[in-house]
Amino acid sequence: TKDKELIRDSWESLGKNKVPHGVVMFSLFELDPALLNLFHYGTNCDSTQDRLASPEFLEHVTKQVMLVIDAAVSHLDDLHSLEDFLLNLGKKHQAVGVRTQSFAAVGESLLYMLQCSLGPAYTAPLRQAWLNMYSIVVAMMSRGYAE
Ligand code: HEM
């Protein structure tokens, strides 16, 4: 369908440069520094800047989150094949104390990153197509979280 085409085309170049695009998704954590406390390292007294620069945080945003999105894009025709993985991923986030509402914030930063990277190609239908895909991912993660 048209939606899948929009997603695949826009991800084609972004997906090859996961690190810089993941970095744009930092915006979320600057808006809500409390989320940074969920990454365990250093001391309780580390500043927001220290936490943003830590390897665990960088890995999460540039690799882990981006890889899940990459997997979703490559399984667009069959997102349910990722169900076990995403249920389990939701459980892991429950275990580390992430609230499910925060998944929506990651979605906002994903859209922000797309907007920054795509410029005029970031259209309303494209935004909606991504939102739909991300909602399915989050719904599965949240279900695993609740189980
Ligand atoms: C693991 C935090 C959202 C993908 C983790 C860990 C933390 C964390 C603390 C464990 C430590 C680590 O590996 O760095 C958060 C926070 C989120 C969030 C605060 C929301 C604000 C997401 C989302 C995705 C994701 C939306 C995917 C779309 C992953 C993956 C792992 C992980 C793949 C590794 C799981 C494993 O070890 O098997 N996250 N996360 N996270 N997160 Fe997140």
PDB file of C-alpha atoms and ligand atoms in Angstrom:
ATOM      1  CA  THR A   1       0.000   0.000   0.000  1.00  0.00           C
ATOM      2  CA  LYS A   2       0.843   3.697  -0.166  1.00  0.00           C
ATOM      3  CA  ASP A   3       1.629   3.836   3.574  1.00  0.00           C
ATOM      4  CA  LYS A   4       4.212   1.113   3.372  1.00  0.00           C
ATOM      5  CA  GLU A   5       5.841   2.768   0.402  1.00  0.00           C
ATOM      6  CA  LEU A   6       6.086   6.069   2.280  1.00  0.00           C
ATOM      7  CA  ILE A   7       7.708   4.380   5.249  1.00  0.00           C
ATOM      8  CA  ARG A   8      10.133   2.256   3.255  1.00  0.00           C
ATOM      9  CA  ASP A   9      11.236   5.091   0.993  1.00  0.00           C
ATOM     10  CA  SER A  10      11.838   7.489   3.851  1.00  0.00           C
ATOM     11  CA  TRP A  11      13.714   4.902   5.924  1.00  0.00           C
ATOM     12  CA  GLU A  12      15.965   3.866   3.082  1.00  0.00           C
ATOM     13  CA  SER A  13      18.645   6.481   3.699  1.00  0.00           C
ATOM     14  CA  LEU A  14      17.871   7.148   7.387  1.00  0.00           C
ATOM     15  CA  GLY A  15      18.279   3.496   8.299  1.00  0.00           C
ATOM     16  CA  LYS A  16      21.810   3.498   6.905  1.00  0.00           C
ATOM     17  CA  ASN A  17      22.800   6.287   9.284  1.00  0.00           C
ATOM     18  CA  LYS A  18      21.349   5.152  12.568  1.00  0.00           C
ATOM     19  CA  VAL A  19      23.793   6.922  14.831  1.00  0.00           C
ATOM     20  CA  PRO A  20      23.323  10.549  13.726  1.00  0.00           C
ATOM     21  CA  HIS A  21      19.586  10.084  13.427  1.00  0.00           C
ATOM     22  CA  GLY A  22      19.390   8.394  16.778  1.00  0.00           C
ATOM     23  CA  VAL A  23      21.205  11.355  18.253  1.00  0.00           C
ATOM     24  CA  VAL A  24      18.476  13.722  17.073  1.00  0.00           C
ATOM     25  CA  MET A  25      16.114  11.694  19.241  1.00  0.00           C
ATOM     26  CA  PHE A  26      17.973  13.058  22.262  1.00  0.00           C
ATOM     27  CA  SER A  27      15.533  15.931  22.284  1.00  0.00           C
ATOM     28  CA  LEU A  28      13.136  13.767  24.259  1.00  0.00           C
ATOM     29  CA  PHE A  29      15.504  13.336  27.147  1.00  0.00           C
ATOM     30  CA  GLU A  30      16.354  17.001  27.319  1.00  0.00           C
ATOM     31  CA  LEU A  31      12.641  17.671  27.671  1.00  0.00           C
ATOM     32  CA  ASP A  32      12.293  15.084  30.402  1.00  0.00           C
ATOM     33  CA  PRO A  33      15.616  14.567  32.213  1.00  0.00           C
ATOM     34  CA  ALA A  34      13.892  12.349  34.797  1.00  0.00           C
ATOM     35  CA  LEU A  35      13.823   9.593  32.158  1.00  0.00           C
ATOM     36  CA  LEU A  36      17.614   9.626  32.201  1.00  0.00           C
ATOM     37  CA  ASN A  37      17.608   8.349  35.764  1.00  0.00           C
ATOM     38  CA  LEU A  38      16.359   5.017  34.442  1.00  0.00           C
ATOM     39  CA  PHE A  39      19.743   4.350  32.895  1.00  0.00           C
ATOM     40  CA  HIS A  40      21.947   3.025  35.640  1.00  0.00           C
ATOM     41  CA  TYR A  41      25.471   4.202  35.790  1.00  0.00           C
ATOM     42  CA  GLY A  42      27.615   6.743  37.518  1.00  0.00           C
ATOM     43  CA  THR A  43      26.283   8.289  40.687  1.00  0.00           C
ATOM     44  CA  ASN A  44      23.025   9.901  41.684  1.00  0.00           C
ATOM     45  CA  CYS A  45      24.762  13.235  41.384  1.00  0.00           C
ATOM     46  CA  ASP A  46      25.660  13.026  37.697  1.00  0.00           C
ATOM     47  CA  SER A  47      24.357  15.999  35.764  1.00  0.00           C
ATOM     48  CA  THR A  48      21.925  15.736  32.866  1.00  0.00           C
ATOM     49  CA  GLN A  49      24.842  16.441  30.540  1.00  0.00           C
ATOM     50  CA  ASP A  50      26.875  13.563  32.020  1.00  0.00           C
ATOM     51  CA  ARG A  51      23.973  11.195  31.601  1.00  0.00           C
ATOM     52  CA  LEU A  52      23.261  12.258  28.029  1.00  0.00           C
ATOM     53  CA  ALA A  53      26.904  11.586  27.177  1.00  0.00           C
ATOM     54  CA  SER A  54      27.071   8.166  28.837  1.00  0.00           C
ATOM     55  CA  PRO A  55      27.693   5.101  26.661  1.00  0.00           C
ATOM     56  CA  GLU A  56      24.593   3.240  27.902  1.00  0.00           C
ATOM     57  CA  PHE A  57      22.303   6.075  27.006  1.00  0.00           C
ATOM     58  CA  LEU A  58      23.940   6.567  23.604  1.00  0.00           C
ATOM     59  CA  GLU A  59      23.728   2.863  22.847  1.00  0.00           C
ATOM     60  CA  HIS A  60      20.074   2.757  23.710  1.00  0.00           C
ATOM     61  CA  VAL A  61      19.051   5.643  21.516  1.00  0.00           C
ATOM     62  CA  THR A  62      21.418   5.128  18.585  1.00  0.00           C
ATOM     63  CA  LYS A  63      21.371   1.345  18.418  1.00  0.00           C
ATOM     64  CA  GLN A  64      18.649  -0.376  20.374  1.00  0.00           C
ATOM     65  CA  VAL A  65      15.695   1.860  19.588  1.00  0.00           C
ATOM     66  CA  MET A  66      16.820   2.334  15.975  1.00  0.00           C
ATOM     67  CA  LEU A  67      17.227  -1.421  15.475  1.00  0.00           C
ATOM     68  CA  VAL A  68      13.680  -2.077  16.646  1.00  0.00           C
ATOM     69  CA  ILE A  69      12.398   0.533  14.210  1.00  0.00           C
ATOM     70  CA  ASP A  70      14.522  -0.990  11.469  1.00  0.00           C
ATOM     71  CA  ALA A  71      13.048  -4.399  12.246  1.00  0.00           C
ATOM     72  CA  ALA A  72       9.519  -2.972  12.126  1.00  0.00           C
ATOM     73  CA  VAL A  73      10.167  -1.344   8.739  1.00  0.00           C
ATOM     74  CA  SER A  74      11.545  -4.556   7.290  1.00  0.00           C
ATOM     75  CA  HIS A  75       8.582  -6.556   8.642  1.00  0.00           C
ATOM     76  CA  LEU A  76       5.870  -4.108   7.581  1.00  0.00           C
ATOM     77  CA  ASP A  77       4.002  -6.828   5.727  1.00  0.00           C
ATOM     78  CA  ASP A  78       3.982  -9.022   8.782  1.00  0.00           C
ATOM     79  CA  LEU A  79       4.449  -7.009  11.978  1.00  0.00           C
ATOM     80  CA  HIS A  80       2.945  -9.850  13.964  1.00  0.00           C
ATOM     81  CA  SER A  81       6.061 -11.904  13.342  1.00  0.00           C
ATOM     82  CA  LEU A  82       7.740  -9.494  15.806  1.00  0.00           C
ATOM     83  CA  GLU A  83       5.126 -10.114  18.471  1.00  0.00           C
ATOM     84  CA  ASP A  84       7.149 -12.388  20.762  1.00  0.00           C
ATOM     85  CA  PHE A  85      10.138 -10.098  20.553  1.00  0.00           C
ATOM     86  CA  LEU A  86       8.054  -6.987  21.329  1.00  0.00           C
ATOM     87  CA  LEU A  87       6.084  -8.591  24.155  1.00  0.00           C
ATOM     88  CA  ASN A  88       9.375  -9.547  25.727  1.00  0.00           C
ATOM     89  CA  LEU A  89      10.827  -6.088  25.133  1.00  0.00           C
ATOM     90  CA  GLY A  90       7.841  -4.566  26.921  1.00  0.00           C
ATOM     91  CA  LYS A  91       8.441  -6.856  29.909  1.00  0.00           C
ATOM     92  CA  LYS A  92      12.099  -5.818  30.051  1.00  0.00           C
ATOM     93  CA  HIS A  93      11.081  -2.160  30.201  1.00  0.00           C
ATOM     94  CA  GLN A  94       8.678  -2.870  33.006  1.00  0.00           C
ATOM     95  CA  ALA A  95      11.557  -4.524  34.850  1.00  0.00           C
ATOM     96  CA  VAL A  96      13.775  -1.440  34.497  1.00  0.00           C
ATOM     97  CA  GLY A  97      10.972   0.909  35.583  1.00  0.00           C
ATOM     98  CA  VAL A  98      10.012   2.622  32.323  1.00  0.00           C
ATOM     99  CA  ARG A  99       6.362   3.713  32.258  1.00  0.00           C
ATOM    100  CA  THR A 100       4.357   2.851  29.140  1.00  0.00           C
ATOM    101  CA  GLN A 101       3.440   6.534  28.640  1.00  0.00           C
ATOM    102  CA  SER A 102       7.107   7.162  27.940  1.00  0.00           C
ATOM    103  CA  PHE A 103       6.910   5.013  24.827  1.00  0.00           C
ATOM    104  CA  ALA A 104       4.682   7.706  23.318  1.00  0.00           C
ATOM    105  CA  ALA A 105       7.375  10.285  24.028  1.00  0.00           C
ATOM    106  CA  VAL A 106       9.840   8.164  22.061  1.00  0.00           C
ATOM    107  CA  GLY A 107       7.293   8.198  19.214  1.00  0.00           C
ATOM    108  CA  GLU A 108       7.217  12.000  19.357  1.00  0.00           C
ATOM    109  CA  SER A 109      10.987  12.129  19.070  1.00  0.00           C
ATOM    110  CA  LEU A 110      10.909   9.653  16.211  1.00  0.00           C
ATOM    111  CA  LEU A 111       8.569  11.989  14.330  1.00  0.00           C
ATOM    112  CA  TYR A 112      10.743  14.957  15.231  1.00  0.00           C
ATOM    113  CA  MET A 113      13.789  13.144  13.869  1.00  0.00           C
ATOM    114  CA  LEU A 114      11.918  12.321  10.639  1.00  0.00           C
ATOM    115  CA  GLN A 115      10.844  15.922  10.281  1.00  0.00           C
ATOM    116  CA  CYS A 116      14.403  17.182  10.757  1.00  0.00           C
ATOM    117  CA  SER A 117      15.856  14.667   8.333  1.00  0.00           C
ATOM    118  CA  LEU A 118      13.251  14.656   5.588  1.00  0.00           C
ATOM    119  CA  GLY A 119      12.494  18.361   5.342  1.00  0.00           C
ATOM    120  CA  PRO A 120       9.759  18.993   2.757  1.00  0.00           C
ATOM    121  CA  ALA A 121       9.295  15.238   2.231  1.00  0.00           C
ATOM    122  CA  TYR A 122       7.815  15.108   5.740  1.00  0.00           C
ATOM    123  CA  THR A 123       4.141  15.332   4.758  1.00  0.00           C
ATOM    124  CA  ALA A 124       0.933  14.704   6.706  1.00  0.00           C
ATOM    125  CA  PRO A 125       0.314  11.270   5.097  1.00  0.00           C
ATOM    126  CA  LEU A 126       3.914  10.257   5.778  1.00  0.00           C
ATOM    127  CA  ARG A 127       3.627  11.347   9.404  1.00  0.00           C
ATOM    128  CA  GLN A 128       0.408   9.357   9.759  1.00  0.00           C
ATOM    129  CA  ALA A 129       1.915   6.251   8.176  1.00  0.00           C
ATOM    130  CA  TRP A 130       4.820   6.293  10.653  1.00  0.00           C
ATOM    131  CA  LEU A 131       2.515   6.991  13.549  1.00  0.00           C
ATOM    132  CA  ASN A 132       0.386   3.984  12.627  1.00  0.00           C
ATOM    133  CA  MET A 133       3.391   1.684  12.469  1.00  0.00           C
ATOM    134  CA  TYR A 134       4.876   2.972  15.701  1.00  0.00           C
ATOM    135  CA  SER A 135       1.501   2.598  17.444  1.00  0.00           C
ATOM    136  CA  ILE A 136       1.431  -1.081  16.578  1.00  0.00           C
ATOM    137  CA  VAL A 137       4.943  -1.540  17.973  1.00  0.00           C
ATOM    138  CA  VAL A 138       4.027   0.284  21.191  1.00  0.00           C
ATOM    139  CA  ALA A 139       0.757  -1.610  21.535  1.00  0.00           C
ATOM    140  CA  MET A 140       2.658  -4.900  21.501  1.00  0.00           C
ATOM    141  CA  MET A 141       5.305  -3.632  23.921  1.00  0.00           C
ATOM    142  CA  SER A 142       2.597  -2.359  26.253  1.00  0.00           C
ATOM    143  CA  ARG A 143       0.781  -5.678  26.133  1.00  0.00           C
ATOM    144  CA  GLY A 144       3.988  -7.482  27.146  1.00  0.00           C
ATOM    145  CA  TYR A 145       4.405  -4.909  29.890  1.00  0.00           C
ATOM    146  CA  ALA A 146       0.973  -5.616  31.325  1.00  0.00           C
ATOM    147  CA  GLU A 147       1.264  -9.404  31.220  1.00  0.00           C
TER     148      GLU A 147
HETATM  149  C1  HEM B   1      16.701  -1.546  26.972  1.00  0.00           C
HETATM  150  C2  HEM B   1      15.090   2.623  28.875  1.00  0.00           C
HETATM  151  C3  HEM B   1      11.947   3.060  25.207  1.00  0.00           C
HETATM  152  C4  HEM B   1      14.271  -0.515  22.879  1.00  0.00           C
HETATM  153  C5  HEM B   1      16.474  -0.502  27.847  1.00  0.00           C
HETATM  154  C6  HEM B   1      17.074  -0.347  29.157  1.00  0.00           C
HETATM  155  C7  HEM B   1      16.642   0.831  29.677  1.00  0.00           C
HETATM  156  C8  HEM B   1      15.733   1.412  28.718  1.00  0.00           C
HETATM  157  C9  HEM B   1      17.010   1.469  31.036  1.00  0.00           C
HETATM  158  C10 HEM B   1      18.018  -1.336  29.812  1.00  0.00           C
HETATM  159  C11 HEM B   1      19.428  -0.815  29.855  1.00  0.00           C
HETATM  160  C12 HEM B   1      20.008  -0.629  28.493  1.00  0.00           C
HETATM  161  O1  HEM B   1      20.026  -1.606  27.720  1.00  0.00           O
HETATM  162  O2  HEM B   1      20.461   0.485  28.186  1.00  0.00           O
HETATM  163  C13 HEM B   1      14.104   3.117  28.039  1.00  0.00           C
HETATM  164  C14 HEM B   1      13.354   4.346  28.273  1.00  0.00           C
HETATM  165  C15 HEM B   1      12.437   4.435  27.252  1.00  0.00           C
HETATM  166  C16 HEM B   1      12.647   3.303  26.368  1.00  0.00           C
HETATM  167  C17 HEM B   1      13.562   5.301  29.449  1.00  0.00           C
HETATM  168  C18 HEM B   1      11.364   5.463  27.007  1.00  0.00           C
HETATM  169  C19 HEM B   1      11.483   6.713  27.340  1.00  0.00           C
HETATM  170  C20 HEM B   1      12.281   2.121  24.245  1.00  0.00           C
HETATM  171  C21 HEM B   1      11.630   1.955  22.973  1.00  0.00           C
HETATM  172  C22 HEM B   1      12.294   0.962  22.308  1.00  0.00           C
HETATM  173  C23 HEM B   1      13.364   0.485  23.179  1.00  0.00           C
HETATM  174  C24 HEM B   1      10.406   2.754  22.503  1.00  0.00           C
HETATM  175  C25 HEM B   1      12.040   0.386  20.940  1.00  0.00           C
HETATM  176  C26 HEM B   1      11.294   0.925  20.008  1.00  0.00           C
HETATM  177  C27 HEM B   1      15.123  -1.124  23.775  1.00  0.00           C
HETATM  178  C28 HEM B   1      15.912  -2.315  23.500  1.00  0.00           C
HETATM  179  C29 HEM B   1      16.600  -2.632  24.686  1.00  0.00           C
HETATM  180  C30 HEM B   1      16.234  -1.607  25.665  1.00  0.00           C
HETATM  181  C31 HEM B   1      15.956  -3.096  22.170  1.00  0.00           C
HETATM  182  C32 HEM B   1      17.533  -3.807  24.931  1.00  0.00           C
HETATM  183  C33 HEM B   1      16.731  -4.937  25.543  1.00  0.00           C
HETATM  184  C34 HEM B   1      17.585  -6.148  25.820  1.00  0.00           C
HETATM  185  O3  HEM B   1      18.562  -6.005  26.550  1.00  0.00           O
HETATM  186  O4  HEM B   1      17.250  -7.202  25.310  1.00  0.00           O
HETATM  187  N1  HEM B   1      15.639   0.579  27.618  1.00  0.00           N
HETATM  188  N2  HEM B   1      13.665   2.525  26.885  1.00  0.00           N
HETATM  189  N3  HEM B   1      13.320   1.210  24.351  1.00  0.00           N
HETATM  190  N4  HEM B   1      15.349  -0.721  25.078  1.00  0.00           N
HETATM  191 FE1  HEM B   1      14.508   0.882  25.967  1.00  0.00          FE
END
